[in-house]
PDB file of C-alpha atoms in Angstrom:
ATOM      1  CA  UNK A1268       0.000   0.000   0.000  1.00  0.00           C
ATOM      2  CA  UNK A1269       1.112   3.479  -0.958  1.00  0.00           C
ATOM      3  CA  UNK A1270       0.743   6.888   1.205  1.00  0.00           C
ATOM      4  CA  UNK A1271      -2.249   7.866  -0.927  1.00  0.00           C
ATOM      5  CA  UNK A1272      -4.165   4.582  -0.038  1.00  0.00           C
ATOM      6  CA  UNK A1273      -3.816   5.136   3.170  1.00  0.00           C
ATOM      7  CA  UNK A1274      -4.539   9.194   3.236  1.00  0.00           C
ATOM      8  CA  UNK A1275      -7.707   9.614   4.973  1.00  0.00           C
ATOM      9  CA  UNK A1276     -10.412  10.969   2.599  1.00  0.00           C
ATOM     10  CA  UNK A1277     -11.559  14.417   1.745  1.00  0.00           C
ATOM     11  CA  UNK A1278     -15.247  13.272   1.041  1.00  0.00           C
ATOM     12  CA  UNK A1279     -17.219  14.481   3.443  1.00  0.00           C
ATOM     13  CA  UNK A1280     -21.073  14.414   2.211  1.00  0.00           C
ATOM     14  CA  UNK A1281     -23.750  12.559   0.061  1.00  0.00           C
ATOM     15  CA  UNK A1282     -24.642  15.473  -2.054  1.00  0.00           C
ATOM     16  CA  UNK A1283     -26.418  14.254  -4.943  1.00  0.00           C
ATOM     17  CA  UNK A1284     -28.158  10.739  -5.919  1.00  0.00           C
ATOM     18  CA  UNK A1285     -29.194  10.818  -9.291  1.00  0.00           C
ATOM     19  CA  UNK A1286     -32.818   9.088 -10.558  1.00  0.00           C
ATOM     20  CA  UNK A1287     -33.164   8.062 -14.245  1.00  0.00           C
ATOM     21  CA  UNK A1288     -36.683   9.028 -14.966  1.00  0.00           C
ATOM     22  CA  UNK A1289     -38.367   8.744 -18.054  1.00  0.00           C
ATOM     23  CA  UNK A1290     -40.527  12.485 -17.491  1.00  0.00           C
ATOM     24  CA  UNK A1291     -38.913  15.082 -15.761  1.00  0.00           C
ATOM     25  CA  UNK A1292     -41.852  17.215 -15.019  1.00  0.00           C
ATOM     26  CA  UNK A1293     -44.248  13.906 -14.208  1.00  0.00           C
ATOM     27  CA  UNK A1294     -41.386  13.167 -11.721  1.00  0.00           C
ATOM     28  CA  UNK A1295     -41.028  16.478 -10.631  1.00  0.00           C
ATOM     29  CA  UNK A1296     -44.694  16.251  -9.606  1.00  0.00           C
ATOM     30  CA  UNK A1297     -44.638  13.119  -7.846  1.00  0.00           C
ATOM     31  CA  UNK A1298     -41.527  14.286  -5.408  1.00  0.00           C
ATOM     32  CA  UNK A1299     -42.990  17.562  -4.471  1.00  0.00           C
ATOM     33  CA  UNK A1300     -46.968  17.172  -4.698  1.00  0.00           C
ATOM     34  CA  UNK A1301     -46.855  13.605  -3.411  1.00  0.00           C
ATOM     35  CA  UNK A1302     -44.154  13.452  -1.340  1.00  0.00           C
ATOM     36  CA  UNK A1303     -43.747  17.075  -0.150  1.00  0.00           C
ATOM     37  CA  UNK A1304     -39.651  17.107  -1.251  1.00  0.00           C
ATOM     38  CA  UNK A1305     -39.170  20.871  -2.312  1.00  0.00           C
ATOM     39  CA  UNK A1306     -37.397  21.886  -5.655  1.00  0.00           C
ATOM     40  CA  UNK A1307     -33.290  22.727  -5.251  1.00  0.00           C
ATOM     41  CA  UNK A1308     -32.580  23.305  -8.305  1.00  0.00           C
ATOM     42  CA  UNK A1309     -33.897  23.827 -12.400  1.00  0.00           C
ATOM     43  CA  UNK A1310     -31.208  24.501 -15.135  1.00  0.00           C
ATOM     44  CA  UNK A1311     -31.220  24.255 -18.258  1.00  0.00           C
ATOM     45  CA  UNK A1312     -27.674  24.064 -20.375  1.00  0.00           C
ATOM     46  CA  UNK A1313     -26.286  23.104 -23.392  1.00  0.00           C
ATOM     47  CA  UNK A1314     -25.724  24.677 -26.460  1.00  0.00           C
ATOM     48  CA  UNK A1315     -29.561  25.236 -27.220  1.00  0.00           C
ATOM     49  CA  UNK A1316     -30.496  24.341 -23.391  1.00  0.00           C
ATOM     50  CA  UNK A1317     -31.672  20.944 -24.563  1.00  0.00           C
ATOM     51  CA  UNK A1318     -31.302  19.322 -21.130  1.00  0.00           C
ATOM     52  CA  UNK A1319     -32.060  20.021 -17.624  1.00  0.00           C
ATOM     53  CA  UNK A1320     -30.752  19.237 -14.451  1.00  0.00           C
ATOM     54  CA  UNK A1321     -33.310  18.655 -11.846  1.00  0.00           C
ATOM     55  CA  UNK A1322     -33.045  18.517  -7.830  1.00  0.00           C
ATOM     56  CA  UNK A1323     -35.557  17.577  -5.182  1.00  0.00           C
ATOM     57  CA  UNK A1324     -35.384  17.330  -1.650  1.00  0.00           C
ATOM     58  CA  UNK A1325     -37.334  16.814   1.538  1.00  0.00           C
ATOM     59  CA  UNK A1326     -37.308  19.703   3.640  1.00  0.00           C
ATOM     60  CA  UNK A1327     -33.984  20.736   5.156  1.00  0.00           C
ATOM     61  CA  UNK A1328     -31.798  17.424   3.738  1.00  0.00           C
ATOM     62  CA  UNK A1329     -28.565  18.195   2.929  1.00  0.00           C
ATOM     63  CA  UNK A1330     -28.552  15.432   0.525  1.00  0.00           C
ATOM     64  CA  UNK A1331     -30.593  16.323  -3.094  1.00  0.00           C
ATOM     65  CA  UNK A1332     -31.750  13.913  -5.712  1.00  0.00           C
ATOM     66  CA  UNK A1333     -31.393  14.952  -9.173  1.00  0.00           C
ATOM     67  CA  UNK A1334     -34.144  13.738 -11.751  1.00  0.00           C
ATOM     68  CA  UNK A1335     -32.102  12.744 -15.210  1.00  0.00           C
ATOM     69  CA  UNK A1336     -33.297  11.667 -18.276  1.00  0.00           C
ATOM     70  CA  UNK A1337     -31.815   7.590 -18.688  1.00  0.00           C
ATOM     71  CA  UNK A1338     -28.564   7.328 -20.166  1.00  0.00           C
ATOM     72  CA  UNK A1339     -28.197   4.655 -23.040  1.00  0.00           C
ATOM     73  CA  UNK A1340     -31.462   2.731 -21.116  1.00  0.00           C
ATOM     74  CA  UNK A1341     -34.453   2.637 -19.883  1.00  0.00           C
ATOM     75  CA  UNK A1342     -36.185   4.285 -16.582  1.00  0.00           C
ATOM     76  CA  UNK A1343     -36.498   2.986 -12.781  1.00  0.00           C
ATOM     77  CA  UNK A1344     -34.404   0.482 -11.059  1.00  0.00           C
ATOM     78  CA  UNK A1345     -32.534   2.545  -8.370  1.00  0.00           C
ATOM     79  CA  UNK A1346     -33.588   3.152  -4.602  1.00  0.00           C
ATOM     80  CA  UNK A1347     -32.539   5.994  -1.990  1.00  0.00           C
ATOM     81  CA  UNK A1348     -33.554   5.644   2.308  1.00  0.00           C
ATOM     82  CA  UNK A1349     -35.037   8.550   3.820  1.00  0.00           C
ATOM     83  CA  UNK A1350     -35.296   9.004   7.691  1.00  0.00           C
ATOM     84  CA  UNK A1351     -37.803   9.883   9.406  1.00  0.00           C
ATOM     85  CA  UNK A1352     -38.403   9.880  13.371  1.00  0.00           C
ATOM     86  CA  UNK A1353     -42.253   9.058  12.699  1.00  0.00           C
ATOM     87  CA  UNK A1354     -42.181   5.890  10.407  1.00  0.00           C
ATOM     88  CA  UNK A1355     -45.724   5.029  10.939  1.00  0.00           C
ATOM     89  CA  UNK A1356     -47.001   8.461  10.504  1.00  0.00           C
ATOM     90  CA  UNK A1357     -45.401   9.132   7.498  1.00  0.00           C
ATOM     91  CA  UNK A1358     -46.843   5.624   5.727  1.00  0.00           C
ATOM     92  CA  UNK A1359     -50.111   6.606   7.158  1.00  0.00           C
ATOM     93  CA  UNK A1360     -49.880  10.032   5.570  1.00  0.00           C
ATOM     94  CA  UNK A1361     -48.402   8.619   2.140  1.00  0.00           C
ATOM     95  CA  UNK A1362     -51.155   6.157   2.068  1.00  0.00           C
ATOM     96  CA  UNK A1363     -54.195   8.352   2.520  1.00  0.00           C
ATOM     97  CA  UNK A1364     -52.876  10.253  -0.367  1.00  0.00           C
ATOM     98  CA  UNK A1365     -53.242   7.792  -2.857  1.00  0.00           C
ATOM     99  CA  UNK A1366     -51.493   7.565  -6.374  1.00  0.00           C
ATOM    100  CA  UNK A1367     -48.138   6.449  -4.448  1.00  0.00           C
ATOM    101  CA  UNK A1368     -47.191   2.552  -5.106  1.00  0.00           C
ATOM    102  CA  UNK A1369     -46.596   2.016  -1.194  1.00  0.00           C
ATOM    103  CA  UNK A1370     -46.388  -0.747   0.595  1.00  0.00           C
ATOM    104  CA  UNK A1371     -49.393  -2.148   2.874  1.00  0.00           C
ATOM    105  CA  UNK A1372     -47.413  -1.484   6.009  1.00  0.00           C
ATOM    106  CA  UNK A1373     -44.325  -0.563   7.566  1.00  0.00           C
ATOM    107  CA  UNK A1374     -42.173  -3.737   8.241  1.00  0.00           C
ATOM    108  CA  UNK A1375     -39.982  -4.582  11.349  1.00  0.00           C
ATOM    109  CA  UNK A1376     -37.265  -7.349  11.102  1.00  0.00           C
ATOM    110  CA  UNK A1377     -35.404  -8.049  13.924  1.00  0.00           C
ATOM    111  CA  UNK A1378     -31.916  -6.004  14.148  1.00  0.00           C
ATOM    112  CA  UNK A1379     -33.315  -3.348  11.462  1.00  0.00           C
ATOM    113  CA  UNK A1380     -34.632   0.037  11.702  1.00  0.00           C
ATOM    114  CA  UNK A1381     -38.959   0.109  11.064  1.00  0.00           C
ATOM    115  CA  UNK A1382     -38.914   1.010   7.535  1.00  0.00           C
ATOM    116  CA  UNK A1383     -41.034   0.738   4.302  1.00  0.00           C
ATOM    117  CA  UNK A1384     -40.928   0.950   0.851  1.00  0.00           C
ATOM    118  CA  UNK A1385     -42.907   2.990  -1.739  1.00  0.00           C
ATOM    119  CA  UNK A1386     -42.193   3.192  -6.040  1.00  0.00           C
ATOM    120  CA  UNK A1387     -42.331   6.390  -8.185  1.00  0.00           C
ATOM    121  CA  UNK A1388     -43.948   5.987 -11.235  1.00  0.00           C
ATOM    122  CA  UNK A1389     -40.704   4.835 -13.360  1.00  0.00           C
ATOM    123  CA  UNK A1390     -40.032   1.753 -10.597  1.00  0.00           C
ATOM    124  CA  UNK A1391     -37.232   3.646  -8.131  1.00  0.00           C
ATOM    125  CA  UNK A1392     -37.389   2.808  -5.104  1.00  0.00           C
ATOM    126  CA  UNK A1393     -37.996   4.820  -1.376  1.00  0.00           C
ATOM    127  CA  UNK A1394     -37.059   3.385   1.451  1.00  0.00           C
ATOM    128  CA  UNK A1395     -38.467   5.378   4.324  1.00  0.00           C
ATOM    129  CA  UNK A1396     -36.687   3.925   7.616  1.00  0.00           C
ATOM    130  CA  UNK A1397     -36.466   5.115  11.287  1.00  0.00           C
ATOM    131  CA  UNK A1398     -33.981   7.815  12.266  1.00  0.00           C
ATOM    132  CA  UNK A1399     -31.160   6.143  14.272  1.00  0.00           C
ATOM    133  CA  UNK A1400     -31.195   6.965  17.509  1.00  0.00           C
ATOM    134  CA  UNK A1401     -28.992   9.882  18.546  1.00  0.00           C
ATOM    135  CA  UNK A1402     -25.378   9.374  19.556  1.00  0.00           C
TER     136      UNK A1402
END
């Protein structure tokens, strides 16, 4: 091993997961009528501001989730956790909304958090799971 393997990192933050979504308005929707995230950021760029890059949050994360077009495929297939320090509330809230793919309840497995899972329209995943107890 060489000093650079060893040099402790300079990472300090999740900033960004990134969604492949197939609309980015329809997604937009979802995240902020649905699920109450707020919008962090709208841009268009290129050369004829062709694309857009897309953030959504909840409310006073740190950590965004940009809404991208795919790249070379299709739609769906990736999953972020969100905390929350009222796991049953929040699934009780989701599901009373209606139009959210969420499951029928929250689940507890022994040695894990109380957590569930709910889809947005293109098949990514939300895992909602209790906020670990402070240190």
């Amino acid at each position: 091993m060489n000093d650079l393997t060893r040099t402790p990192t300079t990472l300090s933050n999740i900033g960004v997961a990134m969604f492949a979504v197939a609309d980015q308005d329809a997604a937009l929707a979802f995240y902020t009528e649905k699920l109450g995230f707020e919008v962090r950021g709208d841009t268009r760029f290129g050369e004829h501001d062709e694309m857009r890059w897309l953030e959504v949050a909840p409310p006073g994360s740190r950590a965004r989730l940009a809404l991208n077009p795919p790249m070379g495929g299709e739609p769906g297939g990736s999953s972020i956790g969100v905390e929350t320090a009222d796991v049953l509330g929040e699934h009780a809230r989701l599901s009373a909304i209606g139009g959210i793919d969420v499951d029928p309840e929250p689940m507890r497995t022994p040695g894990a958090p109380l957590m569930f899972m709910l889809r947005d329209p293109d098949g990514n995943s939300v895992v909602v799971v209790e906020e670990p107890p402070a240190a």
